[in-house]
Tab-separated table of C-alpha atoms in Angstrom:
chain	number	residue	atom	x	y	z
A	161	MET	CA	-1.101	100.915	50.365
A	162	ASN	CA	2.003	98.732	49.884
A	163	VAL	CA	3.187	95.405	51.194
A	164	THR	CA	5.117	96.975	54.040
A	165	GLU	CA	1.998	98.795	55.245
A	166	VAL	CA	0.021	95.567	55.112
A	167	TYR	CA	2.511	94.019	57.480
A	168	GLU	CA	3.380	97.036	59.622
A	169	GLY	CA	1.571	95.544	62.609
A	170	MET	CA	3.453	92.279	62.221
A	171	VAL	CA	6.859	93.728	61.413
A	172	GLY	CA	6.867	95.607	64.697
A	173	MET	CA	6.846	92.247	66.477
A	174	TYR	CA	10.139	91.168	64.936
A	175	ARG	CA	13.721	92.024	65.729
A	176	ALA	CA	16.958	90.789	64.292
A	177	GLY	CA	17.015	87.003	64.566
A	178	ASN	CA	13.696	86.824	66.436
A	179	VAL	CA	10.335	85.714	65.117
A	180	SER	CA	6.899	85.445	66.565
A	181	GLY	CA	5.469	82.217	67.787
A	182	ASN	CA	3.169	81.614	64.837
A	183	GLY	CA	6.150	81.355	62.506
A	184	SER	CA	4.244	82.905	59.626
A	185	MET	CA	6.806	85.507	58.766
A	186	ALA	CA	10.259	86.743	59.705
A	187	THR	CA	12.077	90.016	59.464
A	188	LEU	CA	15.286	90.171	57.523
A	189	ASN	CA	17.546	92.796	59.059
A	190	SER	CA	20.644	92.192	56.965
A	191	PRO	CA	23.083	95.068	56.353
A	192	SER	CA	22.169	97.430	53.538
A	193	PRO	CA	25.399	96.795	51.526
A	194	LEU	CA	24.662	93.051	51.594
A	195	ASN	CA	21.146	93.647	50.284
A	196	LYS	CA	22.521	95.768	47.454
A	197	ILE	CA	25.064	93.095	46.534
A	198	ILE	CA	22.358	90.409	46.493
A	199	SER	CA	20.178	92.612	44.266
A	200	ILE	CA	23.075	93.193	41.864
A	201	PHE	CA	23.877	89.480	41.616
A	202	SER	CA	20.179	88.687	41.048
A	203	LEU	CA	20.081	91.084	38.120
A	204	VAL	CA	23.400	89.813	36.738
A	205	ILE	CA	22.119	86.227	36.751
A	206	LEU	CA	18.885	87.278	35.057
A	207	PHE	CA	20.770	89.307	32.436
A	208	ILE	CA	23.212	86.506	31.576
A	209	THR	CA	20.433	83.901	31.436
A	210	MET	CA	18.380	85.911	28.986
A	211	ILE	CA	21.368	86.716	26.734
A	212	SER	CA	22.265	83.016	26.593
A	213	LEU	CA	18.643	82.183	25.798
A	214	GLY	CA	18.544	84.797	23.027
A	215	CYS	CA	21.716	83.378	21.466
A	216	ARG	CA	19.876	80.092	20.895
A	217	MET	CA	16.994	81.722	19.008
A	218	GLU	CA	16.815	81.998	15.239
A	219	ILE	CA	14.616	84.672	13.714
A	220	SER	CA	13.680	82.420	10.773
A	221	LYS	CA	12.405	79.680	13.094
A	222	ILE	CA	10.552	82.205	15.210
A	223	LYS	CA	8.819	83.499	12.059
A	224	ALA	CA	7.882	79.961	11.011
A	225	HIS	CA	6.105	79.309	14.307
A	226	VAL	CA	4.519	82.784	14.353
A	227	LEU	CA	3.016	82.148	10.902
A	228	LYS	CA	1.537	78.890	12.257
A	229	PRO	CA	0.765	79.981	15.824
A	230	ARG	CA	-1.469	77.100	16.922
A	231	GLY	CA	1.214	75.435	19.023
A	232	ILE	CA	2.367	78.729	20.532
A	233	ALA	CA	-1.202	79.785	21.339
A	234	ILE	CA	-1.883	76.506	23.141
A	235	ALA	CA	1.448	76.778	24.963
A	236	LEU	CA	0.782	80.344	26.140
A	237	LEU	CA	-2.694	79.331	27.300
A	238	ALA	CA	-1.162	76.455	29.261
A	239	GLN	CA	1.650	78.602	30.700
A	240	PHE	CA	-0.442	81.573	31.787
A	241	GLY	CA	-3.626	79.619	32.457
A	242	ILE	CA	-2.606	76.435	34.256
A	243	MET	CA	0.295	77.636	36.403
A	244	PRO	CA	-1.217	80.848	37.871
A	245	LEU	CA	-4.490	79.021	38.568
A	246	THR	CA	-2.582	76.154	40.202
A	247	ALA	CA	-0.641	78.583	42.399
A	248	PHE	CA	-3.853	80.381	43.378
A	249	CYS	CA	-5.724	77.158	44.227
A	250	LEU	CA	-2.847	75.783	46.330
A	251	ALA	CA	-2.476	79.070	48.205
A	252	LYS	CA	-6.217	79.090	48.950
A	253	LEU	CA	-6.494	75.422	49.886
A	254	LEU	CA	-3.504	75.630	52.231
A	255	GLU	CA	-4.781	78.935	53.701
A	256	MET	CA	-1.463	80.726	53.269
A	257	ASP	CA	-0.855	84.106	54.823
A	258	PRO	CA	-0.612	87.044	52.359
A	259	MET	CA	3.197	87.069	52.071
A	260	ARG	CA	3.413	83.375	51.307
A	261	ALA	CA	0.463	83.608	48.927
A	262	VAL	CA	1.938	86.462	46.906
A	263	THR	CA	5.304	84.673	46.691
A	264	VAL	CA	3.642	81.530	45.330
A	265	LEU	CA	1.557	83.625	42.916
A	266	VAL	CA	4.639	85.466	41.616
A	267	CYS	CA	6.286	82.112	40.922
A	268	GLY	CA	3.128	80.717	39.306
A	269	CYS	CA	2.688	83.757	37.039
A	270	CYS	CA	6.301	83.748	35.827
A	271	PRO	CA	6.910	82.767	32.195
A	272	GLY	CA	8.652	79.584	31.144
A	273	GLY	CA	12.355	79.329	31.922
A	274	SER	CA	15.377	78.337	29.857
A	275	LEU	CA	15.675	75.130	31.915
A	276	SER	CA	12.609	73.851	30.073
A	277	ASN	CA	14.652	73.752	26.847
A	278	ILE	CA	17.066	71.269	28.440
A	279	PHE	CA	14.255	69.032	29.666
A	280	ALA	CA	12.473	69.292	26.300
A	281	LEU	CA	15.658	67.963	24.716
A	282	ALA	CA	15.793	65.128	27.277
A	283	ILE	CA	12.315	63.923	26.284
A	284	LYS	CA	13.001	64.397	22.552
A	285	GLY	CA	10.595	67.294	22.215
A	286	ASP	CA	10.329	69.892	19.461
A	287	MET	CA	13.309	72.147	20.271
A	288	ASN	CA	12.258	74.895	17.874
A	289	LEU	CA	8.835	75.045	19.508
A	290	SER	CA	10.409	74.942	22.984
A	291	ILE	CA	12.730	77.878	22.352
A	292	VAL	CA	10.055	79.919	20.574
A	293	MET	CA	7.630	79.222	23.444
A	294	THR	CA	10.174	80.424	25.989
A	295	THR	CA	10.730	83.571	23.918
A	296	CYS	CA	7.042	84.332	23.422
A	297	SER	CA	6.167	83.693	27.066
A	298	SER	CA	8.977	86.033	28.181
A	299	PHE	CA	7.613	88.853	26.009
A	300	ALA	CA	3.966	88.087	26.844
A	301	ALA	CA	4.758	88.168	30.571
A	302	LEU	CA	5.319	91.928	30.377
A	303	GLY	CA	1.570	92.389	30.127
A	304	LEU	CA	0.093	89.131	31.378
A	305	MET	CA	2.069	88.712	34.593
A	306	PRO	CA	0.969	92.015	36.231
A	307	LEU	CA	-2.589	91.435	34.993
A	308	LEU	CA	-2.779	87.916	36.433
A	309	LEU	CA	-1.262	89.012	39.739
A	310	TYR	CA	-3.810	91.812	39.979
A	311	ILE	CA	-6.717	89.431	39.294
A	312	TYR	CA	-5.653	86.695	41.717
A	313	CYS	CA	-4.506	89.031	44.502
A	314	GLN	CA	-8.022	90.470	44.752
A	315	ASN	CA	-8.997	87.239	46.509
A	316	PHE	CA	-6.477	87.659	49.340
A	317	PRO	CA	-7.296	90.222	52.044
A	318	GLY	CA	-4.541	92.823	52.283
A	319	LEU	CA	-3.055	92.130	48.840
A	320	GLU	CA	-5.607	93.984	46.699
A	321	ASN	CA	-3.348	97.039	46.372
A	322	ALA	CA	-0.187	95.696	47.924
A	323	VAL	CA	1.660	94.122	44.973
A	324	PRO	CA	4.549	96.351	43.773
A	325	TYR	CA	3.718	96.298	40.073
A	326	GLY	CA	6.360	98.920	39.295
A	327	GLY	CA	9.168	96.681	40.540
A	328	ILE	CA	7.731	93.677	38.723
A	329	MET	CA	7.474	95.601	35.444
A	330	THR	CA	11.079	96.747	35.857
A	331	ALA	CA	12.294	93.167	36.356
A	332	LEU	CA	10.274	91.986	33.336
A	333	ALA	CA	11.621	94.781	31.145
A	334	LEU	CA	15.134	93.775	32.169
A	335	THR	CA	14.517	90.326	30.700
A	336	LEU	CA	13.556	91.642	27.273
A	337	VAL	CA	16.664	93.759	26.664
A	338	PRO	CA	19.279	90.990	27.106
A	339	CYS	CA	17.056	88.486	25.278
A	340	SER	CA	16.877	90.865	22.299
A	341	ILE	CA	20.656	91.350	22.448
A	342	GLY	CA	21.144	87.578	22.316
A	343	ILE	CA	18.791	87.259	19.335
A	344	LEU	CA	20.692	89.984	17.461
A	345	ILE	CA	24.045	88.334	18.223
A	346	ASN	CA	22.779	85.012	16.911
A	347	HIS	CA	21.345	86.677	13.796
A	348	TYR	CA	24.210	88.960	12.804
A	349	LYS	CA	27.178	87.213	14.453
A	350	PRO	CA	26.184	83.527	14.690
A	351	ASN	CA	29.822	82.477	15.156
A	352	TYR	CA	29.858	84.252	18.512
A	353	SER	CA	26.667	82.620	19.812
A	354	ALA	CA	28.347	79.446	21.079
A	355	VAL	CA	31.134	81.447	22.746
A	356	VAL	CA	28.670	83.798	24.448
A	357	THR	CA	26.528	80.873	25.621
A	358	LYS	CA	29.482	78.917	27.061
A	359	ALA	CA	30.885	81.995	28.789
A	360	GLY	CA	27.416	82.793	30.109
A	361	VAL	CA	27.049	79.316	31.636
A	362	GLY	CA	30.379	79.658	33.446
A	363	ILE	CA	29.622	83.138	34.777
A	364	LEU	CA	26.111	82.029	35.704
A	365	ALA	CA	27.415	79.116	37.771
A	366	VAL	CA	29.826	81.321	39.723
A	367	ALA	CA	27.303	84.135	40.208
A	368	GLY	CA	24.645	81.631	41.301
A	369	ILE	CA	26.887	80.127	43.994
A	370	ILE	CA	27.802	83.599	45.271
A	371	LEU	CA	24.156	84.686	45.281
A	372	LEU	CA	22.972	81.644	47.226
A	373	THR	CA	25.817	82.050	49.725
A	374	LEU	CA	25.053	85.730	50.321
A	375	ALA	CA	21.320	85.077	50.554
A	376	ALA	CA	21.913	82.249	53.056
A	377	ILE	CA	24.001	84.609	55.193
A	378	ALA	CA	21.271	87.249	55.024
A	379	VAL	CA	18.514	84.913	56.238
A	380	LYS	CA	20.531	82.352	58.199
A	381	ASP	CA	18.471	82.925	61.347
A	382	VAL	CA	15.078	82.476	59.660
A	383	LEU	CA	15.838	80.160	56.728
A	384	TRP	CA	14.153	77.212	58.434
A	385	LEU	CA	10.830	79.113	58.333
A	386	ALA	CA	10.644	78.570	54.563
A	387	LEU	CA	10.732	74.780	55.001
A	388	THR	CA	7.160	74.404	56.242
A	389	ALA	CA	4.703	71.748	55.113
A	390	ASP	CA	2.561	74.134	53.038
A	391	ILE	CA	5.534	75.676	51.223
A	392	VAL	CA	7.295	72.374	50.542
A	393	GLY	CA	4.011	70.770	49.463
A	394	THR	CA	3.238	73.661	47.109
A	395	ALA	CA	6.735	73.557	45.611
A	396	ALA	CA	6.340	69.821	44.993
A	397	LEU	CA	2.807	69.921	43.547
A	398	MET	CA	3.016	73.006	41.301
A	399	PRO	CA	5.501	71.695	38.701
A	400	LEU	CA	3.959	68.205	38.713
A	401	ILE	CA	0.487	69.603	38.048
A	402	GLY	CA	1.953	71.836	35.339
A	403	PHE	CA	3.669	68.918	33.586
A	404	LEU	CA	0.564	66.718	33.665
A	405	LEU	CA	-2.059	69.318	32.741
A	406	GLY	CA	0.175	70.816	30.045
A	407	TYR	CA	0.404	67.418	28.374
A	408	VAL	CA	-3.310	66.641	28.781
A	409	MET	CA	-4.279	70.019	27.351
A	410	SER	CA	-2.000	69.523	24.327
A	411	VAL	CA	-3.404	66.063	23.628
A	412	MET	CA	-6.962	67.414	23.883
A	413	CYS	CA	-6.015	70.067	21.308
A	414	ARG	CA	-4.787	67.234	19.056
A	415	LEU	CA	-1.137	68.189	18.924
A	416	ASN	CA	1.312	65.413	18.091
A	417	ALA	CA	3.176	63.567	20.847
A	418	GLN	CA	6.408	65.503	20.340
A	419	CYS	CA	4.697	68.889	20.671
A	420	SER	CA	2.664	67.654	23.646
A	421	ARG	CA	5.810	66.606	25.502
A	422	THR	CA	7.369	69.982	24.727
A	423	ILE	CA	4.394	71.958	26.028
A	424	SER	CA	4.331	69.765	29.121
A	425	MET	CA	7.916	70.763	29.999
A	426	GLU	CA	7.314	74.417	29.144
A	427	THR	CA	4.233	74.559	31.343
A	428	GLY	CA	5.762	73.078	34.501
A	429	CYS	CA	9.142	74.836	34.271
A	430	GLN	CA	9.047	78.408	35.542
A	431	ASN	CA	11.651	81.134	35.028
A	432	ILE	CA	13.164	80.836	38.494
A	433	GLN	CA	15.865	83.424	37.771
A	434	LEU	CA	13.126	85.963	37.035
A	435	CYS	CA	11.228	84.928	40.162
A	436	PHE	CA	14.345	85.473	42.285
A	437	ALA	CA	14.913	88.899	40.728
A	438	ILE	CA	11.296	90.009	41.235
A	439	LEU	CA	11.194	88.917	44.867
A	440	LYS	CA	14.476	90.705	45.567
A	441	VAL	CA	13.828	93.883	43.563
A	442	ALA	CA	10.115	94.348	44.262
A	443	PHE	CA	9.831	93.402	47.955
A	444	PRO	CA	11.776	94.918	50.858
A	445	PRO	CA	13.856	92.434	52.883
A	446	GLU	CA	11.926	93.027	56.102
A	447	VAL	CA	8.807	91.789	54.312
A	448	ILE	CA	9.999	88.977	52.041
A	449	GLY	CA	12.096	87.304	54.757
A	450	PRO	CA	12.759	83.575	54.227
A	451	MET	CA	10.194	83.377	51.411
A	452	TYR	CA	12.979	84.637	49.148
A	453	PHE	CA	14.096	80.988	49.105
A	454	PHE	CA	10.797	79.629	47.776
A	455	PRO	CA	12.065	79.659	44.142
A	456	LEU	CA	15.048	77.560	45.248
A	457	ILE	CA	12.721	74.992	46.837
A	458	TYR	CA	10.542	75.069	43.727
A	459	ILE	CA	13.398	74.529	41.264
A	460	THR	CA	14.636	71.582	43.322
A	461	PHE	CA	11.316	69.761	42.943
A	462	GLN	CA	10.854	71.027	39.389
A	463	SER	CA	14.209	69.615	38.252
A	464	THR	CA	13.763	66.335	40.118
A	465	GLU	CA	10.286	65.715	38.708
A	466	ALA	CA	11.305	66.692	35.171
A	467	LEU	CA	14.287	64.336	35.317
A	468	LEU	CA	12.073	61.501	36.550
A	469	LEU	CA	9.596	62.113	33.728
A	470	ALA	CA	12.455	62.175	31.200
A	471	LEU	CA	13.800	58.925	32.665
A	472	CYS	CA	10.374	57.276	32.444
A	473	PHE	CA	10.032	58.397	28.823
A	474	ARG	CA	13.481	57.035	27.917
A	475	CYS	CA	12.679	53.701	29.569
A	476	TYR	CA	9.357	53.562	27.740
A	477	GLN	CA	11.117	54.177	24.427
A	478	LYS	CA	13.775	51.591	25.179
A	479	PHE	CA	11.261	48.821	25.855
A	480	LYS	CA	8.768	49.939	23.229
A	481	ALA	CA	11.229	50.000	20.294
A	482	PRO	CA	12.183	46.281	20.400
A	483	ALA	CA	8.512	45.317	20.631
A	484	GLU	CA	7.680	47.429	17.574
A	485	ASP	CA	10.645	46.016	15.644
A	486	ALA	CA	9.536	42.455	16.471
A	487	LYS	CA	6.031	43.267	15.253
A	488	VAL	CA	7.377	44.658	11.974
A	489	TYR	CA	9.543	41.582	11.383
A	490	GLN	CA	6.578	39.317	12.173
A	491	ASN	CA	4.413	41.116	9.614
A	492	VAL	CA	7.174	40.810	7.011
A	493	ASP	CA	7.488	37.048	7.639
A	494	VAL	CA	3.730	36.553	7.299
A	495	LYS	CA	3.700	38.526	4.052
A	496	GLN	CA	6.550	36.457	2.643
A	497	GLU	CA	4.781	33.214	3.545
A	498	GLU	CA	1.617	34.402	1.819
A	499	GLU	CA	3.579	35.256	-1.312
A	500	LYS	CA	5.126	31.747	-1.430
A	501	GLN	CA	1.737	30.066	-1.393
A	502	PRO	CA	0.304	29.318	-4.878
């Protein structure tokens, strides 16, 4: 059984540009060449992202964290424990249909994304830990992501044997090759790392705009179906829960504040580029429909919430520092007065 067979009764109800009254799903009958182009651009974006990420990794720093793996172990537990469970609970509580549920689960089971490194920098986190966490979660996802999807999909009727694990494994394997290439470039040709990263950002921006434009054309008639209360609510709650629980879990494990902030960002930030690629490569367009845009909705809330948290942290630091300085000066004055007394 595959996803298409699960929905064969529903798909027959749809025609180009038409959907059924319940609005639970829509068929995407875009031209085959357009689908191929979208798939190619999805893979290009994923490839460039992972090369750029690899170029920022140093083997020596990776070894240092591997030799003291406590932080990484806690981070992986948060990433692959909190987020998939959050996605599963939200899908169950909101009583999502199978296609929406599996889309949310795919996003929740994805490893941490490179965007988390930027937000970790914004909150003055441990950048070495952040980059190593992103690396380790990307490699760990090759085994953990299919396993988690299999476990959670057993609780949704029709999805027990419907997840295309082959396509997901292919997309995950595609992330490891460019990431390894980036690591090797940074190790053997470190002078080229900055050039590769800058060029990658430029190409990524152009390819991303083209991809979103083509995808919007492909689902223009059913795009509004993705903007439902359950999908928007899930996209808003998932990253927020990840940020908060990631931090709480780190504090409970007695990590320092810097590491806790880092793990918080790594937990809530998913690899949206990978999510896009999996949804496009693994699911046929007549099945995925407008849910292909769920990662875009998610990253919008994810970025907004992360920026707000970073802003709150910066404001806290700004007002906390003068108070601490005043306290230090006060203690110095008291000590000096005590020394003057006979």
